[in-house]
């Protein structure tokens, strides 16, 4: 006799897919969800060694490879994931590329890649996740990792910043979709947290304190915020800035260059 819906069978462990989850902020988010009892799916494209090493340290984890530049492969991967993970409740779009082009000379190839990986792919994954898990009990959450640059915009990393603005625009639209109230769409906007681009250690230390509190924001703080958002406790469409107030400033350039100038004896 089949089990009835109110059977005492245990509920599946809640599951989260974190894109770019093998390294950097993505890995911190994976570890935080794992510590809270979630099954973590660690997406990667080329970081297989890091992904498998991370998964091996966690109580319930798996790795999943697909290329965000390949729309069909990405959607096929999440379709298969939804079919075999009844507890899939959260998607964290953390994967990102951060390549330089200036405001005076947009590079078309850089722009196309940034828009694909940082905006188009996350939007399509979000739509796929929502559609594929429809009707499942509990709140489902999409968390799009943006950047404090969407408020404190400067002219550096022109195409990257465009792509993060595009990703931020999806949050409110997803929130207003007809999801019967069981889907939340959130933004999570970090500030300077890890070394980036071509920073030297000294420059990194300086740049990470270029915020209103003059303190370093930890990747663990970003991860804690992601887990909080996954609870669905905030109204859909909201964004959290985890940047020690950096987004409230008006910085004329990316902190990479402001810190470099300071380190070389100029004024920041």
Short mmCIF file of C-alpha atoms in Angstrom, two decimals:
data_model
loop_
_atom_site.label_atom_id
_atom_site.label_comp_id
_atom_site.label_asym_id
_atom_site.label_seq_id
_atom_site.Cartn_x
_atom_site.Cartn_y
_atom_site.Cartn_z
CA UNK A 1 0.00 0.00 0.00
CA UNK A 2 1.55 3.37 -0.98
CA UNK A 3 2.36 5.89 1.72
CA UNK A 4 -0.13 8.68 2.20
CA UNK A 5 0.98 12.34 2.09
CA UNK A 6 0.82 12.57 5.89
CA UNK A 7 3.04 9.54 6.36
CA UNK A 8 5.67 9.60 9.06
CA UNK A 9 8.41 9.04 6.47
CA UNK A 10 11.21 11.54 7.05
CA UNK A 11 11.32 14.70 4.93
CA UNK A 12 14.21 14.93 2.51
CA UNK A 13 17.21 16.92 3.65
CA UNK A 14 16.94 20.48 2.27
CA UNK A 15 19.27 20.94 -0.67
CA UNK A 16 21.01 23.96 -2.16
CA UNK A 17 22.82 24.41 -5.46
CA UNK A 18 25.61 26.98 -5.30
CA UNK A 19 27.06 27.95 -8.67
CA UNK A 20 30.76 28.63 -8.50
CA UNK A 21 30.66 26.78 -5.19
CA UNK A 22 34.13 25.26 -5.34
CA UNK A 23 36.14 28.37 -4.51
CA UNK A 24 36.12 31.82 -2.93
CA UNK A 25 32.78 33.18 -1.68
CA UNK A 26 30.89 30.30 -3.25
CA UNK A 27 32.85 27.80 -1.15
CA UNK A 28 32.16 29.80 2.02
CA UNK A 29 28.44 29.69 1.23
CA UNK A 30 28.59 25.94 0.63
CA UNK A 31 30.31 25.35 3.97
CA UNK A 32 27.76 27.48 5.83
CA UNK A 33 24.76 25.65 4.38
CA UNK A 34 26.44 22.31 5.10
CA UNK A 35 27.01 23.28 8.72
CA UNK A 36 23.27 23.99 9.02
CA UNK A 37 22.35 20.50 7.82
CA UNK A 38 21.72 21.16 4.13
CA UNK A 39 22.74 18.86 1.31
CA UNK A 40 25.04 20.98 -0.83
CA UNK A 41 25.46 20.74 -4.60
CA UNK A 42 28.76 22.32 -5.57
CA UNK A 43 28.72 23.58 -9.14
CA UNK A 44 31.97 24.09 -11.00
CA UNK A 45 33.25 24.43 -14.54
CA UNK A 46 37.02 23.92 -14.32
CA UNK A 47 37.67 23.65 -10.56
CA UNK A 48 37.10 19.91 -10.29
CA UNK A 49 39.89 19.29 -7.81
CA UNK A 50 38.72 22.07 -5.48
CA UNK A 51 35.08 20.98 -5.78
CA UNK A 52 35.80 17.35 -4.93
CA UNK A 53 38.11 18.32 -2.08
CA UNK A 54 35.45 20.55 -0.58
CA UNK A 55 32.71 17.95 -0.97
CA UNK A 56 34.87 15.40 0.82
CA UNK A 57 34.93 17.56 3.95
CA UNK A 58 31.15 17.93 4.20
CA UNK A 59 28.54 15.59 5.70
CA UNK A 60 26.24 15.65 2.67
CA UNK A 61 27.52 17.04 -0.61
CA UNK A 62 27.99 16.37 -4.29
CA UNK A 63 29.63 18.12 -7.20
CA UNK A 64 28.01 19.10 -10.47
CA UNK A 65 29.87 20.27 -13.55
CA UNK A 66 28.37 22.41 -16.29
CA UNK A 67 29.39 25.47 -18.25
CA UNK A 68 27.28 28.57 -17.69
CA UNK A 69 28.22 29.66 -21.20
CA UNK A 70 26.34 26.63 -22.57
CA UNK A 71 22.65 27.35 -22.04
CA UNK A 72 21.42 23.91 -23.05
CA UNK A 73 23.90 22.06 -20.83
CA UNK A 74 23.13 24.26 -17.83
CA UNK A 75 19.38 23.76 -18.14
CA UNK A 76 19.80 20.03 -18.69
CA UNK A 77 21.89 19.81 -15.52
CA UNK A 78 19.34 21.57 -13.33
CA UNK A 79 16.50 19.57 -14.89
CA UNK A 80 18.22 16.34 -13.89
CA UNK A 81 19.02 17.74 -10.45
CA UNK A 82 15.42 18.69 -9.76
CA UNK A 83 14.23 15.22 -10.78
CA UNK A 84 16.43 13.41 -8.25
CA UNK A 85 16.54 15.93 -5.37
CA UNK A 86 13.05 16.34 -3.88
CA UNK A 87 14.48 18.56 -1.16
CA UNK A 88 16.01 21.14 -3.52
CA UNK A 89 14.89 24.40 -1.96
CA UNK A 90 17.51 27.03 -2.75
CA UNK A 91 19.57 28.22 -5.69
CA UNK A 92 22.50 30.55 -5.02
CA UNK A 93 23.79 32.17 -8.20
CA UNK A 94 27.31 32.92 -7.03
CA UNK A 95 29.45 32.13 -10.09
CA UNK A 96 30.84 35.20 -11.76
CA UNK A 97 33.61 36.43 -14.03
CA UNK A 98 35.47 39.66 -13.29
CA UNK A 99 37.42 40.87 -16.31
CA UNK A 100 38.53 44.41 -16.93
CA UNK A 101 37.45 46.83 -19.61
CA UNK A 102 37.29 50.61 -19.17
CA UNK A 103 34.39 53.01 -19.48
CA UNK A 104 36.14 54.62 -22.44
CA UNK A 105 36.50 51.43 -24.46
CA UNK A 106 33.97 48.67 -23.87
CA UNK A 107 35.37 45.39 -25.15
CA UNK A 108 32.61 43.49 -26.98
CA UNK A 109 33.99 40.04 -26.16
CA UNK A 110 34.39 40.92 -22.47
CA UNK A 111 30.89 42.34 -22.43
CA UNK A 112 29.29 39.31 -24.05
CA UNK A 113 31.02 36.94 -21.63
CA UNK A 114 30.09 39.04 -18.59
CA UNK A 115 26.46 39.34 -19.61
CA UNK A 116 26.22 35.61 -20.31
CA UNK A 117 27.86 34.32 -17.13
CA UNK A 118 26.86 37.06 -14.69
CA UNK A 119 23.32 37.86 -15.85
CA UNK A 120 21.75 35.66 -18.53
CA UNK A 121 22.74 32.28 -17.11
CA UNK A 122 21.65 33.09 -13.54
CA UNK A 123 18.30 34.37 -14.79
CA UNK A 124 17.65 31.21 -16.79
CA UNK A 125 18.77 28.96 -13.94
CA UNK A 126 16.40 30.82 -11.63
CA UNK A 127 13.49 30.37 -14.02
CA UNK A 128 14.34 26.70 -14.46
CA UNK A 129 14.66 26.07 -10.73
CA UNK A 130 11.33 27.75 -9.99
CA UNK A 131 9.49 25.87 -12.73
CA UNK A 132 11.06 22.48 -12.02
CA UNK A 133 10.37 22.55 -8.28
CA UNK A 134 6.84 23.92 -8.49
CA UNK A 135 4.36 22.36 -6.11
CA UNK A 136 6.90 21.19 -3.57
CA UNK A 137 6.23 22.03 0.07
CA UNK A 138 7.97 24.88 1.81
CA UNK A 139 9.53 28.10 0.64
CA UNK A 140 11.99 28.03 -2.24
CA UNK A 141 14.57 30.78 -2.58
CA UNK A 142 16.69 32.18 -5.39
CA UNK A 143 19.66 34.23 -4.18
CA UNK A 144 21.47 36.26 -6.82
CA UNK A 145 24.91 37.42 -5.71
CA UNK A 146 25.36 40.90 -7.13
CA UNK A 147 27.89 43.50 -5.97
CA UNK A 148 27.88 46.66 -3.90
CA UNK A 149 28.82 48.38 -7.19
CA UNK A 150 25.13 48.45 -8.10
CA UNK A 151 24.84 51.33 -5.59
CA UNK A 152 28.40 52.65 -5.41
CA UNK A 153 29.12 52.64 -9.15
CA UNK A 154 32.45 53.67 -10.58
CA UNK A 155 33.75 53.60 -14.18
CA UNK A 156 36.11 50.62 -13.76
CA UNK A 157 35.25 47.08 -14.87
CA UNK A 158 32.65 48.52 -17.21
CA UNK A 159 31.17 45.30 -18.63
CA UNK A 160 31.28 43.48 -15.29
CA UNK A 161 29.37 46.31 -13.63
CA UNK A 162 26.82 46.38 -16.46
CA UNK A 163 26.23 42.66 -15.97
CA UNK A 164 25.72 43.01 -12.22
CA UNK A 165 23.20 45.80 -12.78
CA UNK A 166 21.38 43.48 -15.19
CA UNK A 167 21.40 40.67 -12.61
CA UNK A 168 20.10 43.03 -9.93
CA UNK A 169 17.21 43.99 -12.21
CA UNK A 170 16.04 40.37 -12.34
CA UNK A 171 15.46 40.22 -8.58
CA UNK A 172 12.44 42.51 -8.48
CA UNK A 173 10.99 40.99 -11.63
CA UNK A 174 11.33 37.45 -10.28
CA UNK A 175 9.78 38.60 -7.01
CA UNK A 176 6.68 39.82 -8.85
CA UNK A 177 6.27 36.62 -10.84
CA UNK A 178 3.17 34.53 -10.31
CA UNK A 179 4.75 31.98 -7.95
CA UNK A 180 1.80 31.49 -5.57
CA UNK A 181 3.73 33.03 -2.70
CA UNK A 182 6.08 30.09 -2.20
CA UNK A 183 9.12 31.53 -4.02
CA UNK A 184 11.46 34.24 -2.76
CA UNK A 185 13.93 36.10 -4.95
CA UNK A 186 16.74 37.92 -3.17
CA UNK A 187 19.88 39.85 -3.87
CA UNK A 188 23.09 39.49 -1.91
CA UNK A 189 25.60 42.28 -2.57
CA UNK A 190 29.12 41.83 -1.20
CA UNK A 191 31.75 44.51 -1.01
CA UNK A 192 35.50 43.99 -1.17
CA UNK A 193 35.98 40.66 0.59
CA UNK A 194 38.76 38.71 -1.15
CA UNK A 195 41.78 39.64 -3.22
CA UNK A 196 40.70 40.33 -6.80
CA UNK A 197 42.14 41.01 -10.23
CA UNK A 198 45.88 41.72 -9.90
CA UNK A 199 45.98 42.94 -6.30
CA UNK A 200 49.07 42.53 -4.16
CA UNK A 201 48.65 41.55 -0.52
CA UNK A 202 49.36 45.03 0.78
CA UNK A 203 46.81 46.54 -1.59
CA UNK A 204 44.21 43.96 -0.59
CA UNK A 205 44.57 44.84 3.09
CA UNK A 206 44.06 48.52 2.30
CA UNK A 207 41.15 48.07 -0.12
CA UNK A 208 39.18 45.84 2.24
CA UNK A 209 39.00 48.65 4.81
CA UNK A 210 37.80 51.29 2.36
CA UNK A 211 34.28 51.35 3.73
CA UNK A 212 32.32 53.37 6.28
CA UNK A 213 33.35 51.15 9.18
CA UNK A 214 37.01 50.86 8.09
CA UNK A 215 36.82 47.11 8.76
CA UNK A 216 37.34 43.95 6.78
CA UNK A 217 34.14 42.15 5.80
CA UNK A 218 34.55 38.38 5.98
CA UNK A 219 33.36 35.82 3.48
CA UNK A 220 31.73 34.09 6.47
CA UNK A 221 29.45 37.13 6.81
CA UNK A 222 28.35 36.72 3.19
CA UNK A 223 27.70 33.03 3.83
CA UNK A 224 25.68 33.75 6.98
CA UNK A 225 23.55 36.23 5.03
CA UNK A 226 22.91 33.66 2.28
CA UNK A 227 21.69 31.10 4.80
CA UNK A 228 19.44 33.70 6.41
CA UNK A 229 17.92 34.61 3.05
CA UNK A 230 17.30 30.94 2.31
CA UNK A 231 14.98 30.81 5.30
CA UNK A 232 12.51 33.02 3.44
CA UNK A 233 12.18 35.36 6.41
CA UNK A 234 12.41 38.50 4.24
CA UNK A 235 9.84 39.60 1.71
CA UNK A 236 10.72 38.60 -1.82
CA UNK A 237 12.61 41.18 -3.87
CA UNK A 238 14.87 42.49 -1.12
CA UNK A 239 18.65 42.72 -1.22
CA UNK A 240 21.20 42.61 1.56
CA UNK A 241 24.45 44.56 1.28
CA UNK A 242 27.23 42.88 3.25
CA UNK A 243 30.02 45.39 2.79
CA UNK A 244 30.52 47.35 6.03
CA UNK A 245 28.79 50.31 4.39
CA UNK A 246 30.85 50.51 1.20
CA UNK A 247 27.75 50.82 -1.00
CA UNK A 248 26.82 54.04 0.84
CA UNK A 249 30.03 55.74 -0.30
CA UNK A 250 30.83 57.53 -3.54
CA UNK A 251 34.17 56.12 -4.64
CA UNK A 252 35.51 57.53 -7.91
CA UNK A 253 37.31 54.33 -8.90
CA UNK A 254 37.39 50.68 -7.96
CA UNK A 255 39.13 50.17 -4.64
CA UNK A 256 41.82 48.17 -6.43
CA UNK A 257 43.17 51.43 -7.85
CA UNK A 258 42.36 53.54 -4.80
CA UNK A 259 44.33 51.14 -2.61
CA UNK A 260 47.20 51.00 -5.11
CA UNK A 261 47.46 54.75 -5.10
CA UNK A 262 47.45 54.77 -1.32
CA UNK A 263 50.10 52.04 -1.15
CA UNK A 264 52.32 54.00 -3.51
CA UNK A 265 52.14 57.05 -1.31
CA UNK A 266 49.31 58.98 -2.94
CA UNK A 267 46.00 60.01 -1.44
CA UNK A 268 43.17 57.48 -1.51
#
